[in-house]
Amino acid sequence: MAGVAKLLHLHATDLWLVLRAAVLFAFALLAIRFMGKRTIGQLSPFDLLVIIILGSAVVIPMEDEKTPFTHGLIPLVLIAAINYLISKVVLRSRRIENFLQGKPSVLIENGEVVTKNLKQERVSMADLLIMLREKNVTNIEDVQEAVLEPNGKLSVLLKPERQPLTPKDLGLSTAPGLNPTVLVENGEVVYANLDKVRLGLGHLIRELSAKGVRRLAEVKRATLDELGGLTVERQEGGER
């Protein structure tokens, strides 16, 4: 009987740990959601600090059953509330925003490197050249302005004579872009879209046959682009 009681106690303890971990994880996830829809690459140093603190606040209560559950929950809620309030204040004060989030720094201006800002941001010339190549820029003299954003990414504006030509520059008119139209989905013809693009079923079958499709059941998805090209994705995942 003593062995059974001990076993039941262990199971109860394990279940309680699982429940604690699940609840703390849910609250941590909710707190991070309050930070808004930003990717890791868009996080500022302040955002990263908040995430690290949130993780530290919940890890010990998750692992140690002797630590009261509220010792993890209360700091979690408090940090999330403080971060939410600070985010509201930041929207109203540029000075506070610059202090917490950091402010952009000009690294290149009129084709010349701003050495002072480069040293201040601790960015080497090699790092700057790498970031420029990631933007498909190989010549610093082509750059009108390059700004290091608070999230660590580089924004580059080329000089007017180095910017790519657009149809507007050439005096050409363009039609509005259209999304591909799905004509076949999971082996079934989408007749509403077929009528929308004014395409007959017979013509669709002939186009599919030309791409080696014998039966509609073979097609996972067939789409028609704005130029009239048909793209076929087979059930096994291959495209033709």
CSV table of C-alpha atoms in Angstrom, one decimal:
chain,number,residue,atom,x,y,z
A,1,MET,CA,0.0,0.0,0.0
A,2,ALA,CA,2.8,2.4,0.8
A,3,GLY,CA,4.4,1.7,-2.6
A,4,VAL,CA,1.1,2.4,-4.4
A,5,ALA,CA,0.6,5.7,-2.4
A,6,LYS,CA,4.2,6.7,-3.3
A,7,LEU,CA,3.5,6.0,-7.0
A,8,LEU,CA,0.3,8.0,-6.9
A,9,HIS,CA,2.1,10.9,-5.3
A,10,LEU,CA,4.7,10.8,-8.0
A,11,HIS,CA,2.1,10.8,-10.7
A,12,ALA,CA,0.3,13.7,-9.1
A,13,THR,CA,3.5,15.7,-8.8
A,14,ASP,CA,4.3,15.0,-12.4
A,15,LEU,CA,0.9,16.1,-13.6
A,16,TRP,CA,1.1,19.3,-11.5
A,17,LEU,CA,4.5,20.1,-13.1
A,18,VAL,CA,3.0,19.6,-16.6
A,19,LEU,CA,0.0,21.8,-15.7
A,20,ARG,CA,2.3,24.5,-14.3
A,21,ALA,CA,4.5,24.4,-17.4
A,22,ALA,CA,1.5,24.6,-19.8
A,23,VAL,CA,-0.1,27.5,-18.0
A,24,LEU,CA,3.2,29.5,-17.7
A,25,PHE,CA,3.9,28.8,-21.4
A,26,ALA,CA,0.4,30.0,-22.4
A,27,PHE,CA,0.9,33.2,-20.4
A,28,ALA,CA,4.4,33.8,-21.8
A,29,LEU,CA,3.1,33.3,-25.3
A,30,LEU,CA,0.3,35.8,-24.6
A,31,ALA,CA,2.8,38.3,-23.2
A,32,ILE,CA,4.9,38.0,-26.4
A,33,ARG,CA,1.8,38.5,-28.5
A,34,PHE,CA,1.3,41.8,-26.8
A,35,MET,CA,4.5,42.9,-28.4
A,36,GLY,CA,2.9,43.0,-31.8
A,37,LYS,CA,3.4,41.1,-35.0
A,38,ARG,CA,7.2,41.4,-35.4
A,39,THR,CA,9.7,38.9,-36.5
A,40,ILE,CA,13.0,38.2,-34.7
A,41,GLY,CA,14.8,40.4,-37.3
A,42,GLN,CA,12.6,43.3,-36.4
A,43,LEU,CA,13.0,43.2,-32.7
A,44,SER,CA,14.8,46.1,-31.0
A,45,PRO,CA,17.3,45.6,-28.1
A,46,PHE,CA,14.5,46.5,-25.7
A,47,ASP,CA,12.2,43.9,-27.2
A,48,LEU,CA,14.9,41.2,-26.9
A,49,LEU,CA,15.5,42.2,-23.3
A,50,VAL,CA,11.8,41.8,-22.5
A,51,ILE,CA,11.8,38.3,-24.1
A,52,ILE,CA,14.8,37.2,-22.2
A,53,ILE,CA,13.3,38.4,-18.9
A,54,LEU,CA,10.1,36.7,-19.6
A,55,GLY,CA,11.9,33.4,-20.3
A,56,SER,CA,13.9,33.8,-17.1
A,57,ALA,CA,10.8,34.4,-15.1
A,58,VAL,CA,9.1,31.2,-16.1
A,59,VAL,CA,11.9,28.7,-16.4
A,60,ILE,CA,12.5,28.1,-12.6
A,61,PRO,CA,8.8,27.6,-11.7
A,62,MET,CA,8.5,25.2,-14.6
A,63,GLU,CA,11.4,23.1,-13.4
A,64,ASP,CA,11.2,23.4,-9.6
A,65,GLU,CA,8.0,22.2,-7.9
A,66,LYS,CA,9.1,23.8,-4.6
A,67,THR,CA,9.0,27.3,-6.2
A,68,PRO,CA,5.5,28.7,-5.8
A,69,PHE,CA,3.5,28.9,-9.0
A,70,THR,CA,2.7,32.5,-8.4
A,71,HIS,CA,6.5,33.3,-8.3
A,72,GLY,CA,6.5,32.7,-12.1
A,73,LEU,CA,3.0,34.0,-12.9
A,74,ILE,CA,3.1,37.4,-11.1
A,75,PRO,CA,6.4,38.6,-12.7
A,76,LEU,CA,5.2,37.4,-16.1
A,77,VAL,CA,2.0,39.4,-15.9
A,78,LEU,CA,3.8,42.4,-14.4
A,79,ILE,CA,6.5,42.4,-17.1
A,80,ALA,CA,3.9,42.1,-19.9
A,81,ALA,CA,1.8,45.0,-18.4
A,82,ILE,CA,4.9,47.2,-18.1
A,83,ASN,CA,6.0,46.4,-21.7
A,84,TYR,CA,2.4,47.2,-22.9
A,85,LEU,CA,2.4,50.6,-21.1
A,86,ILE,CA,5.9,51.5,-22.3
A,87,SER,CA,4.8,50.7,-25.9
A,88,LYS,CA,1.9,53.1,-25.5
A,89,VAL,CA,4.3,55.8,-24.2
A,90,VAL,CA,6.8,55.2,-27.0
A,91,LEU,CA,4.0,56.0,-29.5
A,92,ARG,CA,3.6,59.5,-28.0
A,93,SER,CA,7.2,60.4,-27.3
A,94,ARG,CA,10.0,60.3,-29.9
A,95,ARG,CA,12.6,60.9,-27.3
A,96,ILE,CA,11.6,57.9,-25.2
A,97,GLU,CA,11.4,55.8,-28.4
A,98,ASN,CA,14.9,56.7,-29.3
A,99,PHE,CA,16.1,55.9,-25.8
A,100,LEU,CA,14.5,52.5,-25.6
A,101,GLN,CA,14.4,51.4,-29.2
A,102,GLY,CA,17.5,53.2,-30.5
A,103,LYS,CA,17.5,55.6,-33.5
A,104,PRO,CA,18.6,55.2,-37.1
A,105,SER,CA,22.2,56.0,-37.9
A,106,VAL,CA,23.4,57.2,-41.3
A,107,LEU,CA,26.4,55.1,-42.4
A,108,ILE,CA,26.7,56.4,-46.0
A,109,GLU,CA,25.8,59.8,-47.4
A,110,ASN,CA,26.2,61.0,-50.9
A,111,GLY,CA,28.4,58.1,-51.8
A,112,GLU,CA,30.8,58.6,-48.8
A,113,VAL,CA,31.1,56.6,-45.6
A,114,VAL,CA,30.3,58.4,-42.4
A,115,THR,CA,33.2,57.0,-40.4
A,116,LYS,CA,32.1,58.6,-37.1
A,117,ASN,CA,28.7,56.8,-37.2
A,118,LEU,CA,30.4,53.6,-38.4
A,119,LYS,CA,32.6,53.6,-35.3
A,120,GLN,CA,29.8,54.6,-33.0
A,121,GLU,CA,27.6,51.7,-34.2
A,122,ARG,CA,30.7,49.4,-34.0
A,123,VAL,CA,30.2,48.3,-37.6
A,124,SER,CA,33.4,47.4,-39.5
A,125,MET,CA,33.9,48.3,-43.2
A,126,ALA,CA,33.8,44.6,-44.0
A,127,ASP,CA,30.4,44.3,-42.3
A,128,LEU,CA,29.1,47.3,-44.2
A,129,LEU,CA,30.2,45.9,-47.5
A,130,ILE,CA,28.5,42.6,-46.7
A,131,MET,CA,25.2,44.4,-45.9
A,132,LEU,CA,25.5,46.4,-49.1
A,133,ARG,CA,26.1,43.2,-51.2
A,134,GLU,CA,22.9,41.7,-49.6
A,135,LYS,CA,21.1,44.7,-51.1
A,136,ASN,CA,22.8,44.0,-54.5
A,137,VAL,CA,25.0,47.1,-54.2
A,138,THR,CA,28.7,46.7,-55.1
A,139,ASN,CA,29.8,50.3,-55.3
A,140,ILE,CA,29.6,52.7,-52.3
A,141,GLU,CA,29.6,55.7,-54.7
A,142,ASP,CA,26.3,54.6,-56.1
A,143,VAL,CA,24.6,55.1,-52.7
A,144,GLN,CA,22.7,58.3,-51.9
A,145,GLU,CA,22.1,57.2,-48.4
A,146,ALA,CA,22.5,54.1,-46.3
A,147,VAL,CA,20.8,54.0,-42.9
A,148,LEU,CA,21.4,51.4,-40.1
A,149,GLU,CA,17.9,50.8,-38.6
A,150,PRO,CA,17.4,50.1,-34.8
A,151,ASN,CA,16.7,46.5,-35.7
A,152,GLY,CA,20.2,46.1,-37.2
A,153,LYS,CA,19.1,46.1,-40.8
A,154,LEU,CA,20.5,48.4,-43.5
A,155,SER,CA,18.2,50.6,-45.6
A,156,VAL,CA,19.8,51.7,-48.9
A,157,LEU,CA,18.7,54.5,-51.2
A,158,LEU,CA,20.6,54.6,-54.5
A,159,LYS,CA,21.4,57.8,-56.4
A,160,PRO,CA,18.8,58.8,-58.9
A,161,GLU,CA,21.0,57.9,-61.9
A,162,ARG,CA,21.7,54.4,-60.4
A,163,GLN,CA,18.1,53.5,-59.6
A,164,PRO,CA,16.5,50.9,-61.9
A,165,LEU,CA,14.2,52.2,-64.6
A,166,THR,CA,10.4,51.7,-64.1
A,167,PRO,CA,7.7,51.5,-66.8
A,168,LYS,CA,6.7,55.0,-65.7
A,169,ASP,CA,10.2,56.3,-66.5
A,170,LEU,CA,10.0,54.8,-70.0
A,171,GLY,CA,6.5,56.3,-70.5
A,172,LEU,CA,4.9,52.9,-70.6
A,173,SER,CA,1.5,52.1,-69.3
A,174,THR,CA,1.0,48.9,-67.2
A,175,ALA,CA,-2.0,46.8,-66.4
A,176,PRO,CA,-2.8,46.2,-62.8
A,177,GLY,CA,-1.3,42.9,-61.5
A,178,LEU,CA,-3.7,40.0,-61.2
A,179,ASN,CA,-3.5,37.0,-58.9
A,180,PRO,CA,-3.3,33.6,-60.5
A,181,THR,CA,-6.7,32.0,-60.9
A,182,VAL,CA,-7.3,28.5,-59.6
A,183,LEU,CA,-9.0,26.4,-62.3
A,184,VAL,CA,-8.5,22.9,-60.7
A,185,GLU,CA,-8.3,22.2,-57.0
A,186,ASN,CA,-7.7,18.6,-55.7
A,187,GLY,CA,-8.9,17.0,-58.9
A,188,GLU,CA,-12.1,19.1,-59.1
A,189,VAL,CA,-12.7,21.8,-61.7
A,190,VAL,CA,-13.5,25.3,-60.2
A,191,TYR,CA,-16.2,26.1,-62.7
A,192,ALA,CA,-16.8,29.6,-61.2
A,193,ASN,CA,-13.3,30.6,-62.0
A,194,LEU,CA,-13.4,28.9,-65.4
A,195,ASP,CA,-16.4,31.2,-66.3
A,196,LYS,CA,-14.6,34.2,-64.8
A,197,VAL,CA,-11.7,33.8,-67.2
A,198,ARG,CA,-14.0,32.8,-70.0
A,199,LEU,CA,-12.3,29.5,-70.6
A,200,GLY,CA,-14.2,26.4,-71.9
A,201,LEU,CA,-13.8,23.1,-70.2
A,202,GLY,CA,-12.7,21.5,-73.4
A,203,HIS,CA,-9.9,24.1,-73.8
A,204,LEU,CA,-8.8,23.4,-70.2
A,205,ILE,CA,-8.7,19.6,-70.8
A,206,ARG,CA,-6.6,20.1,-73.9
A,207,GLU,CA,-4.1,22.4,-72.0
A,208,LEU,CA,-3.9,19.8,-69.2
A,209,SER,CA,-3.3,17.0,-71.8
A,210,ALA,CA,-0.5,19.0,-73.4
A,211,LYS,CA,1.2,19.0,-70.0
A,212,GLY,CA,0.9,15.2,-69.7
A,213,VAL,CA,-2.2,15.1,-67.5
A,214,ARG,CA,-4.5,12.2,-68.4
A,215,ARG,CA,-7.0,12.4,-65.5
A,216,LEU,CA,-8.2,15.4,-63.4
A,217,ALA,CA,-7.6,13.2,-60.3
A,218,GLU,CA,-3.8,13.6,-61.0
A,219,VAL,CA,-4.0,17.4,-60.5
A,220,LYS,CA,-3.6,18.9,-57.1
A,221,ARG,CA,-3.9,22.4,-58.4
A,222,ALA,CA,-3.9,24.1,-61.8
A,223,THR,CA,-3.6,27.9,-61.9
A,224,LEU,CA,-3.9,30.4,-64.8
A,225,ASP,CA,-1.6,33.5,-64.5
A,226,GLU,CA,-2.2,36.9,-65.9
A,227,LEU,CA,-0.4,36.1,-69.1
A,228,GLY,CA,-2.5,33.1,-69.8
A,229,GLY,CA,0.1,30.5,-68.8
A,230,LEU,CA,-1.2,27.4,-67.0
A,231,THR,CA,0.8,26.0,-64.1
A,232,VAL,CA,0.0,22.4,-63.0
A,233,GLU,CA,0.9,20.9,-59.6
A,234,ARG,CA,0.4,17.2,-59.5
A,235,GLN,CA,-0.9,15.3,-56.5
A,236,GLU,CA,2.6,14.0,-55.7
A,237,GLY,CA,3.9,17.6,-55.6
A,238,GLY,CA,5.7,17.9,-58.9
A,239,GLU,CA,5.0,20.9,-61.2
A,240,ARG,CA,4.8,20.9,-64.9
